[in-house]
Amino acid sequence: MPVIRSIVAANWKMHKTAADTAAFFDAFLPLSASLPPEIEIVVAPPFTAIAEASKRLRGTRILLGAQTMHWDLEGPFTGEVSAPMLLEFRVSHVILGHSERRAACDETDRTVNLKVRTALAQGLTPIVAVGESGNERSAGRTDDRVVAQTRAAFAGVPAAELARVTIAYEPIWAIGTGRNCDPEEADRVMATIRGSLDGLDETPILYGGSMKPENVAAYMAKPNVNGGLVGGASLDPTGFAMLIANAAR
Ligand code: PGA
């Protein structure tokens, strides 16, 4: 099996103003100096805090992400943000297809695919989120769901390009609930995701859903887990630093 890099990505969702972001990095940057260098760290603040984050992260090892973007490069799309607008602030990663956006912002498999293709064409790394609802899990449809979402997200993307993407397996019932998916089961589903398309052998696959400093090591011990997409536990600088430190153990 190839060695796949490990990534811990913070998804701040609709938390933190620009001032809060500055305060976070005031506390987090000194801590980050002693964090394990083998873990790639990404922070995805809200759009309004990206300029501040970009300023603070210049010259550091921490990479900047966005939480969504439009698939067109410019045009009459009120309220939307494009890849060139993100690149201007040295954003390198973009979360696409998060379940909250699929549920509340009309993001579909089709628009996720359009966004993935634009992100790759523009040199951004998409972090594509897939995952089943509680009802889909109870109905035994977990594997079908994540395989369908993965194939749809990368439709038309050549297999050779898939090493440039990141996938996040996020069971919807585990997000923000404190009910994290059993690491063994997460690893099984993540192996299914990896096997769903040619070209995913070297693709980092992250677990997301109530990941915490206390449970991250159990996930990282699994062969198909290459890191985490972290919501609630990424908001506090000390806790987030601890989670990253524990990810490397
Ligand atoms: P959580 O969110 O860590 O708060 O469960 C993860 C996510 O939605 O990306």
Coordinates of C-alpha atoms and ligand atoms in Angstrom, one line a residue:
M1 CA 0.0 0.0 0.0
P2 CA 1.4 3.5 -0.9
V3 CA 2.2 5.9 2.0
I4 CA -0.5 8.5 2.0
R5 CA 0.0 11.9 3.7
S6 CA -2.0 12.6 6.8
I7 CA -4.2 15.7 6.9
V8 CA -6.2 17.4 9.7
A9 CA -8.6 20.0 8.4
A10 CA -10.6 22.4 10.5
N11 CA -14.1 23.2 9.2
W12 CA -15.1 26.3 11.2
K13 CA -18.6 26.4 9.6
M14 CA -20.4 29.7 10.4
H15 CA -18.1 30.4 13.4
K16 CA -15.6 33.1 14.1
T17 CA -15.5 36.7 12.9
A18 CA -12.2 38.1 11.4
A19 CA -11.4 39.4 14.9
D20 CA -12.0 35.9 16.4
T21 CA -9.8 34.4 13.7
A22 CA -7.0 36.8 14.6
A23 CA -7.4 35.7 18.2
F24 CA -7.4 32.0 17.3
F25 CA -4.1 32.3 15.4
D26 CA -2.5 34.4 18.1
A27 CA -3.0 31.4 20.3
F28 CA -2.6 28.6 17.8
L29 CA 0.5 29.7 15.8
P30 CA 2.9 29.4 18.8
L31 CA 1.5 26.0 19.6
S32 CA 1.7 24.8 15.9
A33 CA 5.5 25.2 15.9
S34 CA 5.8 22.0 18.0
L35 CA 3.1 20.0 16.2
P36 CA 4.2 16.9 14.3
P37 CA 5.5 18.0 10.8
E38 CA 4.1 14.9 9.1
I39 CA 0.5 16.1 9.6
E40 CA -0.7 18.6 7.0
I41 CA -2.9 21.2 8.7
V42 CA -5.7 23.0 6.9
V43 CA -8.0 25.6 8.4
A44 CA -11.2 26.6 6.6
P45 CA -12.7 29.8 8.1
P46 CA -15.8 31.6 6.8
F47 CA -15.3 33.8 3.7
T48 CA -15.3 37.0 5.7
A49 CA -12.3 35.8 7.8
I50 CA -10.2 34.5 4.9
A51 CA -8.3 37.7 4.3
E52 CA -7.4 37.9 8.0
A53 CA -6.4 34.2 8.1
S54 CA -4.4 34.6 4.9
K55 CA -2.4 37.4 6.5
R56 CA -1.8 35.4 9.7
L57 CA -0.8 32.2 7.8
R58 CA 1.8 33.8 5.5
G59 CA 5.1 32.0 6.1
T60 CA 3.6 29.3 8.3
R61 CA 3.1 25.6 7.6
I62 CA -0.7 25.9 7.9
L63 CA -2.7 25.8 4.7
L64 CA -5.8 27.8 4.1
G65 CA -9.2 26.3 3.0
A66 CA -12.6 27.6 2.0
Q67 CA -15.9 25.9 2.9
T68 CA -17.4 26.1 -0.6
M69 CA -17.1 28.0 -3.9
H70 CA -19.0 28.4 -7.2
W71 CA -18.1 26.4 -10.2
D72 CA -18.0 29.4 -12.6
L73 CA -15.1 31.7 -12.5
E74 CA -17.2 34.9 -12.5
G75 CA -20.7 36.0 -13.4
P76 CA -24.2 36.9 -12.2
F77 CA -24.2 34.7 -9.1
T78 CA -25.3 36.9 -6.2
G79 CA -23.7 35.9 -2.9
E80 CA -21.2 33.4 -4.5
V81 CA -17.4 33.3 -4.4
S82 CA -15.2 31.9 -7.2
A83 CA -12.0 30.0 -7.3
P84 CA -9.9 33.0 -8.5
M85 CA -11.3 35.0 -5.6
L86 CA -10.0 32.3 -3.2
L87 CA -6.7 31.9 -5.0
E88 CA -6.1 35.7 -4.5
F89 CA -5.8 34.9 -0.8
R90 CA -3.6 31.9 -1.2
V91 CA -6.4 29.5 -0.4
S92 CA -5.2 26.0 -1.4
H93 CA -8.1 23.7 -0.3
V94 CA -11.9 23.9 -0.7
I95 CA -14.5 21.7 1.1
L96 CA -17.2 20.6 -1.4
G97 CA -20.4 18.8 -0.9
H98 CA -20.5 19.1 2.9
S99 CA -23.8 17.5 4.1
E100 CA -24.9 20.8 5.6
R101 CA -24.6 22.4 2.2
R102 CA -26.3 19.4 0.5
A103 CA -29.2 19.7 2.9
A104 CA -29.6 23.4 3.3
C105 CA -28.0 25.1 0.2
D106 CA -29.2 22.9 -2.6
E107 CA -25.8 21.4 -3.3
T108 CA -26.3 18.3 -5.4
D109 CA -24.1 15.5 -6.8
R110 CA -24.2 17.4 -10.1
T111 CA -23.0 20.8 -8.7
V112 CA -20.4 19.1 -6.5
N113 CA -19.0 17.5 -9.7
L114 CA -19.0 20.9 -11.4
K115 CA -17.2 22.4 -8.5
V116 CA -14.6 19.6 -8.2
R117 CA -13.7 20.0 -11.9
T118 CA -13.3 23.7 -11.5
A119 CA -11.3 23.4 -8.4
L120 CA -8.9 20.9 -10.1
A121 CA -8.6 23.1 -13.2
Q122 CA -7.8 26.1 -11.0
G123 CA -5.2 24.3 -8.9
L124 CA -7.3 24.0 -5.7
T125 CA -7.4 20.8 -3.7
P126 CA -11.1 19.7 -3.3
I127 CA -12.0 18.1 0.0
V128 CA -15.1 16.2 -1.1
A129 CA -17.5 15.2 1.7
V130 CA -19.6 12.1 1.4
G131 CA -21.7 10.3 4.0
E132 CA -25.0 8.6 4.8
S133 CA -27.9 9.8 7.0
G134 CA -29.0 7.9 10.0
N135 CA -32.0 6.6 8.1
E136 CA -29.8 5.4 5.2
R137 CA -27.6 3.6 7.7
S138 CA -30.6 1.9 9.4
A139 CA -31.9 0.8 5.9
G140 CA -28.5 -0.8 5.1
R141 CA -27.8 1.8 2.3
T142 CA -24.5 3.2 3.7
D143 CA -22.2 1.7 1.1
D144 CA -24.5 2.4 -1.8
R145 CA -24.8 6.0 -0.8
V146 CA -21.1 6.8 -0.3
V147 CA -20.2 4.9 -3.5
A148 CA -22.8 6.8 -5.5
Q149 CA -21.7 10.2 -4.0
T150 CA -18.0 9.4 -4.7
R151 CA -18.6 8.3 -8.3
A152 CA -20.8 11.3 -9.0
A153 CA -18.4 13.8 -7.5
F154 CA -15.5 12.6 -9.7
A155 CA -17.4 11.8 -12.9
G156 CA -15.3 12.9 -15.8
V157 CA -12.2 13.4 -13.7
P158 CA -9.3 11.3 -15.1
A159 CA -8.0 8.6 -12.7
A160 CA -4.5 10.1 -12.8
E161 CA -6.0 13.4 -11.3
L162 CA -7.6 11.6 -8.3
A163 CA -4.3 11.6 -6.3
R164 CA -4.8 15.4 -6.2
V165 CA -8.1 15.3 -4.4
T166 CA -9.1 14.6 -0.8
I167 CA -12.2 12.8 0.4
A168 CA -13.9 13.1 3.8
Y169 CA -16.2 10.4 5.0
E170 CA -18.7 12.1 7.2
P171 CA -21.6 10.0 8.5
I172 CA -24.3 12.7 8.8
W173 CA -25.6 11.3 12.1
A174 CA -22.2 11.7 13.6
I175 CA -21.7 15.4 12.7
G176 CA -21.9 17.7 15.7
T177 CA -23.7 15.1 17.8
G178 CA -20.9 13.7 19.9
R179 CA -21.9 10.2 18.5
N180 CA -18.8 9.4 16.5
C181 CA -18.8 6.4 14.2
D182 CA -16.9 3.4 15.5
P183 CA -13.4 3.6 14.0
E184 CA -13.5 0.0 12.8
E185 CA -16.8 0.7 10.9
A186 CA -15.5 4.1 9.6
D187 CA -12.4 2.2 8.3
R188 CA -14.6 -0.3 6.5
V189 CA -16.7 2.3 4.8
M190 CA -13.5 4.3 3.9
A191 CA -12.1 1.1 2.3
T192 CA -15.3 0.9 0.3
I193 CA -14.9 4.5 -0.8
R194 CA -11.3 3.8 -1.9
G195 CA -12.4 0.8 -3.9
S196 CA -15.3 2.7 -5.6
L197 CA -13.1 4.2 -8.4
D198 CA -9.8 3.5 -10.1
G199 CA -7.2 6.1 -9.0
L200 CA -8.1 6.5 -5.3
D201 CA -5.1 4.4 -4.0
E202 CA -3.1 7.4 -3.1
T203 CA -6.0 9.7 -2.2
P204 CA -6.1 10.9 1.4
I205 CA -9.5 9.9 3.0
L206 CA -10.4 11.8 6.2
Y207 CA -12.9 10.8 8.8
G208 CA -15.3 13.5 10.0
G209 CA -18.1 13.5 12.6
S210 CA -17.4 14.3 16.3
M211 CA -13.7 13.7 16.0
K212 CA -12.0 14.9 19.2
P213 CA -8.6 14.9 20.8
E214 CA -9.6 11.8 22.8
N215 CA -10.7 9.6 19.8
V216 CA -8.5 10.8 16.9
A217 CA -5.7 8.2 17.6
A218 CA -8.2 5.3 17.3
Y219 CA -9.1 6.5 13.8
M220 CA -5.5 7.2 12.8
A221 CA -4.6 3.6 13.7
K222 CA -6.8 2.3 10.9
P223 CA -5.3 1.6 7.5
N224 CA -7.8 3.6 5.5
V225 CA -7.9 6.7 7.7
N226 CA -5.6 9.4 6.6
G227 CA -6.8 12.2 8.9
G228 CA -9.8 14.1 10.0
L229 CA -12.2 16.9 9.0
V230 CA -12.9 18.5 12.3
G231 CA -15.8 20.9 13.1
G232 CA -16.5 21.6 16.8
A233 CA -13.2 20.4 18.1
S234 CA -11.3 22.8 15.8
L235 CA -12.7 26.0 17.3
D236 CA -10.5 26.1 20.4
P237 CA -6.8 26.6 19.6
T238 CA -5.5 24.5 22.5
G239 CA -7.9 21.6 21.9
F240 CA -7.2 21.7 18.1
A241 CA -3.5 21.6 18.7
M242 CA -4.0 18.6 21.1
L243 CA -6.1 16.8 18.5
I244 CA -3.3 17.2 15.9
A245 CA -0.6 16.1 18.3
N246 CA -2.7 13.0 19.1
A247 CA -3.3 12.3 15.4
A248 CA 0.4 11.6 15.0
R249 CA 0.7 9.1 17.9
Ligands
PGA1 P1 -18.0 18.0 13.9 O1 -18.2 18.4 12.4 O2 -16.6 17.7 14.1 O3 -18.5 19.1 14.7 O4 -18.9 16.8 14.1 C1 -17.5 17.8 11.3 C2 -17.9 18.4 10.0 O5 -19.1 18.7 9.8 O6 -17.1 18.6 9.1

